[in-house]
mmCIF file of N, CA and C in Angstrom:
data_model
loop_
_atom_site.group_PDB
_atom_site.id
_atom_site.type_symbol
_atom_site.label_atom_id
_atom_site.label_comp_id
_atom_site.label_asym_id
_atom_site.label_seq_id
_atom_site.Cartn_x
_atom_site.Cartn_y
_atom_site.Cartn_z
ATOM 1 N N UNK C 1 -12.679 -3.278 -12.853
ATOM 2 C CA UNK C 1 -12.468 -4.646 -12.436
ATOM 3 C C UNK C 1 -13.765 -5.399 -12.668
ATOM 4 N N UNK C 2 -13.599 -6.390 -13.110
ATOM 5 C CA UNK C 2 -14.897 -6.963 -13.727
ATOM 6 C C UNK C 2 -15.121 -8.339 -12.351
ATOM 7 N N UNK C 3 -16.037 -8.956 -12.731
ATOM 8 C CA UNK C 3 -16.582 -10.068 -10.999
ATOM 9 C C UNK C 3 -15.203 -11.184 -11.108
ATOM 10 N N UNK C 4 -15.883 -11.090 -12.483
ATOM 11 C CA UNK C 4 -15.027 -12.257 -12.550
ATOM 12 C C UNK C 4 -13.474 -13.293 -12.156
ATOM 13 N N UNK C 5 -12.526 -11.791 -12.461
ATOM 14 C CA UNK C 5 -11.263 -11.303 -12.194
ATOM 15 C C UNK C 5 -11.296 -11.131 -10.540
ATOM 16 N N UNK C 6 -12.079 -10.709 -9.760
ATOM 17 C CA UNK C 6 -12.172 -10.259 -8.676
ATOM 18 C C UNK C 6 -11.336 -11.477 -7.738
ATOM 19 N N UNK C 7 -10.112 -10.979 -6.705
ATOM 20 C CA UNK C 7 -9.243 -11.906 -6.023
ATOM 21 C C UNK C 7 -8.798 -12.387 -6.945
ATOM 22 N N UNK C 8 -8.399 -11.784 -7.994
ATOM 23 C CA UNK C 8 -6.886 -12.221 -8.883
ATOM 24 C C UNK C 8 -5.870 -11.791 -9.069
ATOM 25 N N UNK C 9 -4.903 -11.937 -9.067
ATOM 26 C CA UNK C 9 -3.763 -10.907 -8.881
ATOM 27 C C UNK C 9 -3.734 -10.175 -10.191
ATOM 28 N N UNK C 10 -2.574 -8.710 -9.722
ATOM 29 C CA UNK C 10 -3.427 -7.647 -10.981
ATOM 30 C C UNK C 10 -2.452 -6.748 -10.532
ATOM 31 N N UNK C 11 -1.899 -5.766 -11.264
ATOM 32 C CA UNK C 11 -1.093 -4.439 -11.046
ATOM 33 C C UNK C 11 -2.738 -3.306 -11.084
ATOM 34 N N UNK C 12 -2.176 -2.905 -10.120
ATOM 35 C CA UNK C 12 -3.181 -1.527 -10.122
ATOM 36 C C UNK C 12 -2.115 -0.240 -9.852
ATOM 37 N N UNK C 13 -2.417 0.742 -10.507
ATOM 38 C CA UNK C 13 -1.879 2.147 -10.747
ATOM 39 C C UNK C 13 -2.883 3.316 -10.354
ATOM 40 N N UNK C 14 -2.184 4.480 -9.789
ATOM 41 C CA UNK C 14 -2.565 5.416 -9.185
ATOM 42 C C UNK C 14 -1.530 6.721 -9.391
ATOM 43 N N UNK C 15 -2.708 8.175 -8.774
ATOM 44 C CA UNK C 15 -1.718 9.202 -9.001
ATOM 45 C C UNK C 15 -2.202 9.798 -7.752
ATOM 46 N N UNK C 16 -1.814 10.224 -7.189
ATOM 47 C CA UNK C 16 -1.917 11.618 -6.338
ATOM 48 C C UNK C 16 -0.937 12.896 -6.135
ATOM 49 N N UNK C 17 -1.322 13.943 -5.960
ATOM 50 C CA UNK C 17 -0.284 14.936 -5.903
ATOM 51 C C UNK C 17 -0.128 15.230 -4.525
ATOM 52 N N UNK C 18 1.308 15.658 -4.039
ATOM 53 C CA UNK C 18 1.530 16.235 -2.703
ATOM 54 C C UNK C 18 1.855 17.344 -2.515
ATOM 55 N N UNK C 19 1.457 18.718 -2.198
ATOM 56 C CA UNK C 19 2.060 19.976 -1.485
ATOM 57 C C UNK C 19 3.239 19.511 -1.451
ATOM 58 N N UNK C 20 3.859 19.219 -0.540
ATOM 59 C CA UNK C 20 4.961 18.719 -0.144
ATOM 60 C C UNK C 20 5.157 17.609 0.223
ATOM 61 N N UNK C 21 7.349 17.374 0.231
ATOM 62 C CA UNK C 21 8.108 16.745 0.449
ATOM 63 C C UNK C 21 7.776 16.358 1.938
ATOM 64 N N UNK C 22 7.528 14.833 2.378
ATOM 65 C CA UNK C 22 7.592 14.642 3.625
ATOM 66 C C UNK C 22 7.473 13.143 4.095
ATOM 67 N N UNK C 23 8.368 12.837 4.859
ATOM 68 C CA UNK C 23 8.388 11.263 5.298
ATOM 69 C C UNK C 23 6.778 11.014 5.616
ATOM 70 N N UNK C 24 6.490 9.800 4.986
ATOM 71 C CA UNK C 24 4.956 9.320 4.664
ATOM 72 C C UNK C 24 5.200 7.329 4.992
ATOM 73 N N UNK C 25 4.049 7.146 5.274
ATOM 74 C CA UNK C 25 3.917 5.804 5.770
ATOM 75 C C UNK C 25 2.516 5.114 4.788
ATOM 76 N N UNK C 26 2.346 4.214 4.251
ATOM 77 C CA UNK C 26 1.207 3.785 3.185
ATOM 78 C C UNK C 26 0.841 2.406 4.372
ATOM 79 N N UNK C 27 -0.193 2.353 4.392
ATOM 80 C CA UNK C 27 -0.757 1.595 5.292
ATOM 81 C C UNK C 27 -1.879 0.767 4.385
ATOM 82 N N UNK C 28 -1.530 -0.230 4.204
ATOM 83 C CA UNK C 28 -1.746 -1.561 3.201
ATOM 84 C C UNK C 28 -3.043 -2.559 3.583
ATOM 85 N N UNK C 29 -3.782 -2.011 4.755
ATOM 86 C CA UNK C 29 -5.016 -2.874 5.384
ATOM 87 C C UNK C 29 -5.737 -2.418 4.483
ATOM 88 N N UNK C 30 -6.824 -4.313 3.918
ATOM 89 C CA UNK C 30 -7.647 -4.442 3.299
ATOM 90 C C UNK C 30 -6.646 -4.995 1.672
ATOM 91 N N UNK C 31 -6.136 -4.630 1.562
ATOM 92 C CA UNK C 31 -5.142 -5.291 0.683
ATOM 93 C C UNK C 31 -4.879 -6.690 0.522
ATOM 94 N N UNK C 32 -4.607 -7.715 0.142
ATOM 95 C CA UNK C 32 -3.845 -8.766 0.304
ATOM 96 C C UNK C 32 -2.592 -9.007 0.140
ATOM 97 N N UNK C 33 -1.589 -9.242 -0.508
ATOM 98 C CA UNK C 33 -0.584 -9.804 -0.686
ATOM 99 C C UNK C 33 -0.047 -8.909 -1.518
ATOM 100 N N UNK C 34 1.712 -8.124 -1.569
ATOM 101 C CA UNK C 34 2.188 -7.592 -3.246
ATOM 102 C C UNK C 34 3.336 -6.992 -2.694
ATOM 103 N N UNK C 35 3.647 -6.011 -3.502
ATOM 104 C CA UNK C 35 4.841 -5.048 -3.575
ATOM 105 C C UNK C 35 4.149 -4.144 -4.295
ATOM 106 N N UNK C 36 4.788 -2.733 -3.527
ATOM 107 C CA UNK C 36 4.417 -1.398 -3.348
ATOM 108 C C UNK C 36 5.693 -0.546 -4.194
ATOM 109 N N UNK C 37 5.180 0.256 -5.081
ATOM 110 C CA UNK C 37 6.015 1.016 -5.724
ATOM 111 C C UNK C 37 5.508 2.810 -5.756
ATOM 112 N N UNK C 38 6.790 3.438 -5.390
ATOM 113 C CA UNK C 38 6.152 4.847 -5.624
ATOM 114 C C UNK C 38 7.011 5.214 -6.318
ATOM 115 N N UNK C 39 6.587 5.572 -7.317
ATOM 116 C CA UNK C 39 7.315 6.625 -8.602
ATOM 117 C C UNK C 39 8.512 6.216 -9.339
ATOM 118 N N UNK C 40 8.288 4.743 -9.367
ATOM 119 C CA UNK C 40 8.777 3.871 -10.084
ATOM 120 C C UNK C 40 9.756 2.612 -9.014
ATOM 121 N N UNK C 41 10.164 3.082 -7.339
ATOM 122 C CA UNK C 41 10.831 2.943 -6.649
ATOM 123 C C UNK C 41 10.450 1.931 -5.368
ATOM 124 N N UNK C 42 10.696 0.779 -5.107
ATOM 125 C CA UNK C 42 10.031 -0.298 -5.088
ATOM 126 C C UNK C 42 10.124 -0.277 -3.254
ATOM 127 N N UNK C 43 9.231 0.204 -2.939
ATOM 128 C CA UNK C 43 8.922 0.584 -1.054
ATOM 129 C C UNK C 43 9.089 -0.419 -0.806
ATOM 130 N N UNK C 44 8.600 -1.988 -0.876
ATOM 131 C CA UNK C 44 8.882 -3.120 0.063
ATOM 132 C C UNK C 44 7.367 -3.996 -0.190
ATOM 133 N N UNK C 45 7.192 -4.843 0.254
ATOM 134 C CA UNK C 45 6.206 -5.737 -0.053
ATOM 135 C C UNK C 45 5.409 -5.734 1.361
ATOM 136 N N UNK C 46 4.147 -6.249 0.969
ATOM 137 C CA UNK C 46 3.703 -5.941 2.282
ATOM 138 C C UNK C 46 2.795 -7.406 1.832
ATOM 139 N N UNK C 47 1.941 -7.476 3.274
ATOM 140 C CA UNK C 47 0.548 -8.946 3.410
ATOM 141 C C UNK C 47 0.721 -8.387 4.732
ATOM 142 N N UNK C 48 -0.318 -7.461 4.896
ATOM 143 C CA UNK C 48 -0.875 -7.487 6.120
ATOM 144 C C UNK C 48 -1.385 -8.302 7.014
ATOM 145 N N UNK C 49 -2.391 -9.240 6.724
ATOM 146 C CA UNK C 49 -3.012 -10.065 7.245
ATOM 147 C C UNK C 49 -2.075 -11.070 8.267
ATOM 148 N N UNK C 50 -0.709 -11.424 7.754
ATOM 149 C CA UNK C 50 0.249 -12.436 8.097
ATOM 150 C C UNK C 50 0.670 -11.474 9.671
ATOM 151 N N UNK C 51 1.071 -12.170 10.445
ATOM 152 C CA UNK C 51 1.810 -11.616 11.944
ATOM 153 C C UNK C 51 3.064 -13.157 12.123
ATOM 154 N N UNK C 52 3.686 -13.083 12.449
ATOM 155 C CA UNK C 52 4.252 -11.239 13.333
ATOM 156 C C UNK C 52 4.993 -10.836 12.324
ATOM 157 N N UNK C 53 4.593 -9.521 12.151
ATOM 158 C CA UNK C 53 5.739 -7.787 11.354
ATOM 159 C C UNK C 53 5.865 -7.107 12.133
ATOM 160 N N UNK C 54 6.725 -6.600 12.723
ATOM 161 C CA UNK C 54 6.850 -5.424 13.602
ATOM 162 C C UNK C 54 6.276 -4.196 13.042
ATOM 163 N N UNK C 55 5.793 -4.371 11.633
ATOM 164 C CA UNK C 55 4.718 -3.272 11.501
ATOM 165 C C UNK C 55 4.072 -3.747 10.394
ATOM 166 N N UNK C 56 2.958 -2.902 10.045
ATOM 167 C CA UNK C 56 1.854 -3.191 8.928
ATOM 168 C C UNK C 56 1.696 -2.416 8.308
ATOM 169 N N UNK C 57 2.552 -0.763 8.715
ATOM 170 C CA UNK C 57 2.611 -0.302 7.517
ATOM 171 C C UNK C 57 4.143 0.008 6.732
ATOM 172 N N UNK C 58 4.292 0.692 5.420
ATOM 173 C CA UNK C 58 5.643 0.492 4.853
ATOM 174 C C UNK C 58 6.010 2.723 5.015
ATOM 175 N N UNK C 59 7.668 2.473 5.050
ATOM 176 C CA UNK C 59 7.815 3.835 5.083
ATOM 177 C C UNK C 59 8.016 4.054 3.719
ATOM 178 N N UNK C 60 7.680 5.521 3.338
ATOM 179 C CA UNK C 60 8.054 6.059 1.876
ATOM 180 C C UNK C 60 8.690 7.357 2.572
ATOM 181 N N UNK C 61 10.370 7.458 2.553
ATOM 182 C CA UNK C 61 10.784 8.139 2.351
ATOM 183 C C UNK C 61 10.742 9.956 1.490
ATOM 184 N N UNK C 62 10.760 10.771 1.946
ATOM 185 C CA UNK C 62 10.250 12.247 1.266
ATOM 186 C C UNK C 62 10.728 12.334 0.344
ATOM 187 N N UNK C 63 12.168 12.178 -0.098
ATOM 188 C CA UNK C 63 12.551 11.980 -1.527
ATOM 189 C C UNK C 63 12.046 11.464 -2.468
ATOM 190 N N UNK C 64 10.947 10.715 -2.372
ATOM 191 C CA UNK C 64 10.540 9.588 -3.174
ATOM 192 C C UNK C 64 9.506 10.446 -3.600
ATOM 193 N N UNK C 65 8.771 11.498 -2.785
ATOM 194 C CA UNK C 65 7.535 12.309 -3.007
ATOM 195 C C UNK C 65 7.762 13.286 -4.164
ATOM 196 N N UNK C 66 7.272 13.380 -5.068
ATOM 197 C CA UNK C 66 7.296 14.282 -5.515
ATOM 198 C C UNK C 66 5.613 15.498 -5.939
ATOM 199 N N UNK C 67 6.290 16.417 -6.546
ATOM 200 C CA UNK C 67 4.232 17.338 -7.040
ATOM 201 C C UNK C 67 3.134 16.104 -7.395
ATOM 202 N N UNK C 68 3.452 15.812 -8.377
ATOM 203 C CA UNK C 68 2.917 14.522 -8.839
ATOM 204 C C UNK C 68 3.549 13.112 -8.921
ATOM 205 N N UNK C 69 2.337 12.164 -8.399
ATOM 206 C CA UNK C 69 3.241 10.837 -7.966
ATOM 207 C C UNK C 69 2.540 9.823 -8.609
ATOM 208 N N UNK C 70 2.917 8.771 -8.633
ATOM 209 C CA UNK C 70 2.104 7.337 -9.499
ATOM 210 C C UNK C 70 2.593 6.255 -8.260
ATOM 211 N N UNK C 71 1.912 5.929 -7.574
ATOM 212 C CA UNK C 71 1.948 4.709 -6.764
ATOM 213 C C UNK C 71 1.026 3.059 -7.845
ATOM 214 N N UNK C 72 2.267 2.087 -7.712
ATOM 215 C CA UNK C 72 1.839 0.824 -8.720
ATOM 216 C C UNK C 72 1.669 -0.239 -7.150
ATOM 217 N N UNK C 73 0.477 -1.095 -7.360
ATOM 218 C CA UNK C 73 0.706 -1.931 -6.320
ATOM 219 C C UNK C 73 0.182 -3.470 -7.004
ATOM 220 N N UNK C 74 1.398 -4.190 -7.111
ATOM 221 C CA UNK C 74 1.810 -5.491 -7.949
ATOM 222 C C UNK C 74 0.656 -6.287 -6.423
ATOM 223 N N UNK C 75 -0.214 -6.282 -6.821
ATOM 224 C CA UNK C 75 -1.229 -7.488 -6.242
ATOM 225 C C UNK C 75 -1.131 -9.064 -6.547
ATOM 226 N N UNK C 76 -1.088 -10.403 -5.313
ATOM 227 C CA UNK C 76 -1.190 -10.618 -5.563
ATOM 228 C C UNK C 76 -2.514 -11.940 -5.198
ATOM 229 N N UNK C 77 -3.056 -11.315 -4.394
ATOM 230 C CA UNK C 77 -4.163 -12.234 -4.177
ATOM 231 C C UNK C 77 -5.631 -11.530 -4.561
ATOM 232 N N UNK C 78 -5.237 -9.996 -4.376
ATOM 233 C CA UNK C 78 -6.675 -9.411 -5.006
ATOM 234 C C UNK C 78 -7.350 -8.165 -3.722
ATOM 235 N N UNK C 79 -7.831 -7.003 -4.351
ATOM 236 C CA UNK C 79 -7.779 -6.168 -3.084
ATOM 237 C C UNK C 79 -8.939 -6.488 -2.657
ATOM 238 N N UNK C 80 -9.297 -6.515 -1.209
ATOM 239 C CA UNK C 80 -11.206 -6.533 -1.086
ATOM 240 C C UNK C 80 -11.183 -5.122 -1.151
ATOM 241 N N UNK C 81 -10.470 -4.006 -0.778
ATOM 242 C CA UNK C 81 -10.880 -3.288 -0.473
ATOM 243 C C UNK C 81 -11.613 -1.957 -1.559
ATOM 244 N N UNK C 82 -11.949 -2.542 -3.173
ATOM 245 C CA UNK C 82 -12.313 -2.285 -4.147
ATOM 246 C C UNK C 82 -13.485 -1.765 -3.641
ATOM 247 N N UNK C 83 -13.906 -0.462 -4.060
ATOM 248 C CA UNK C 83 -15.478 -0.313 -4.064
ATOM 249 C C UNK C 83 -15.766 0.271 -5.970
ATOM 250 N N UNK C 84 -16.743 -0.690 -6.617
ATOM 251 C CA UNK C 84 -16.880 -0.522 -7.937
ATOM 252 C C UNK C 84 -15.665 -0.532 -8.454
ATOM 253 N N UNK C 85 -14.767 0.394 -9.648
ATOM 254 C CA UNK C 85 -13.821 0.288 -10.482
ATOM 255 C C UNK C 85 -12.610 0.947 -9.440
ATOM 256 N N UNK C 86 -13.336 1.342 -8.492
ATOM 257 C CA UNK C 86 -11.776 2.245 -7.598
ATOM 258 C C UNK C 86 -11.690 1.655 -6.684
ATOM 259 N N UNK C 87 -9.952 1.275 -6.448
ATOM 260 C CA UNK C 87 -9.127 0.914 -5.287
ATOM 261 C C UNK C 87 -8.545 2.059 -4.772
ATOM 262 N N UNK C 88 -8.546 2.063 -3.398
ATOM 263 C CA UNK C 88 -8.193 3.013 -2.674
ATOM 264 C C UNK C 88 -6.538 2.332 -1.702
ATOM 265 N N UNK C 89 -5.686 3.233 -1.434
ATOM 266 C CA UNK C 89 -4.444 2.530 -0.234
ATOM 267 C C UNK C 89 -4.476 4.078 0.548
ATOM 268 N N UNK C 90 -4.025 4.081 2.079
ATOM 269 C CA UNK C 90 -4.057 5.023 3.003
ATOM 270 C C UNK C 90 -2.757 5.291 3.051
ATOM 271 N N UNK C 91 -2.564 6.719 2.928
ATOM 272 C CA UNK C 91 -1.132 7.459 3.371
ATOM 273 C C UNK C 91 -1.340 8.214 4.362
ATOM 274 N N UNK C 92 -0.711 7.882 5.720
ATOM 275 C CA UNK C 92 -0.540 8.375 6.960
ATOM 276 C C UNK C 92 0.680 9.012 7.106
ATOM 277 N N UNK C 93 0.497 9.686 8.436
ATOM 278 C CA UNK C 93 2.327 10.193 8.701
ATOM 279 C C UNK C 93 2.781 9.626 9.775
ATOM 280 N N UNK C 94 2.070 8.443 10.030
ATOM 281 C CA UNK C 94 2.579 7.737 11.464
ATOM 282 C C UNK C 94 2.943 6.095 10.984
ATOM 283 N N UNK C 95 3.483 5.764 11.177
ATOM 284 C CA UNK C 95 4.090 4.320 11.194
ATOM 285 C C UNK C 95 2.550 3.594 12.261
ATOM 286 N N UNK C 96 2.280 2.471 12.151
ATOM 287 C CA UNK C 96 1.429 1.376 12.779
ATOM 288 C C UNK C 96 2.215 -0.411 13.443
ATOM 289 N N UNK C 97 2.711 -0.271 14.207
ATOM 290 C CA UNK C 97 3.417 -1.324 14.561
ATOM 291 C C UNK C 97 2.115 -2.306 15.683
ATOM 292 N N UNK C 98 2.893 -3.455 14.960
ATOM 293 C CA UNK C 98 2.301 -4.675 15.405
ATOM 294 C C UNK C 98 2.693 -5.263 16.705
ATOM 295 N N UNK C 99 2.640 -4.590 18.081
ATOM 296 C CA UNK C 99 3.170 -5.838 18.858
ATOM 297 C C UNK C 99 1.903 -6.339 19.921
ATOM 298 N N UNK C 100 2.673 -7.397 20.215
ATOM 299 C CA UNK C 100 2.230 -8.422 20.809
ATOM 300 C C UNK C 100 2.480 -8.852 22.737
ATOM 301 N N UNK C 101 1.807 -8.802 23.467
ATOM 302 C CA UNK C 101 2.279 -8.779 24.910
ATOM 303 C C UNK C 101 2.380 -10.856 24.995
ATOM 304 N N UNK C 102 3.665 -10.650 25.769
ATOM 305 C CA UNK C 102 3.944 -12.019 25.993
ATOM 306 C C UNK C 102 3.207 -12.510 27.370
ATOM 307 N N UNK C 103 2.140 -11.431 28.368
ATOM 308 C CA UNK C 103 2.226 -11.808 29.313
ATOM 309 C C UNK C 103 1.082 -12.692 29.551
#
């Protein structure tokens, strides 16, 4: 990613491999704005930053997992969370919900 480009929208691509099949949650903080794809299969869009979501992060179903995987994330405001040429996204096994006390 060059300076210039930096906070522009941009497809970024990735691989990781999994041991195993298993309901997984991708947790999108530091990100800005897009839609999330794993292994060609379009998880849901996320913008963290925005409230209220009843959650902030997206589920990826175990089926979707396979040995080797390619996660695409259609950006579109730009990640901060770049350090040099590598973007990083977090796969948890817990869901992160957003609420809010009315009291």
């Amino acid at each position: 990613m060059h300076r210039d480009t930096y906070g522009q929208p941009g497809l970024y691509v990735g691989h990781f491999s999994a041991i195993s099949q298993r309901d997984t949650f991708v947790d999108p903080l530091g990100w800005g704005k897009g839609q999330l794809f794993i292994n060609g299969f379009n998880v849901g869009r996320y913008w963290p930053t925005i409230r209220p979501q009843a959650s902030r992060t997206l589920y990826v179903p175990a089926p979707l997992i396979r040995g080797e995987n390619v996660v695409m994330m259609l950006e579109l405001i730009g990640p901060p969370k770049c350090l040099s040429m590598e973007c990083t996204v977090e796969f948890i096994d817990h869901p992160i919900f957003n609420f809010t006390s009315d009291n």
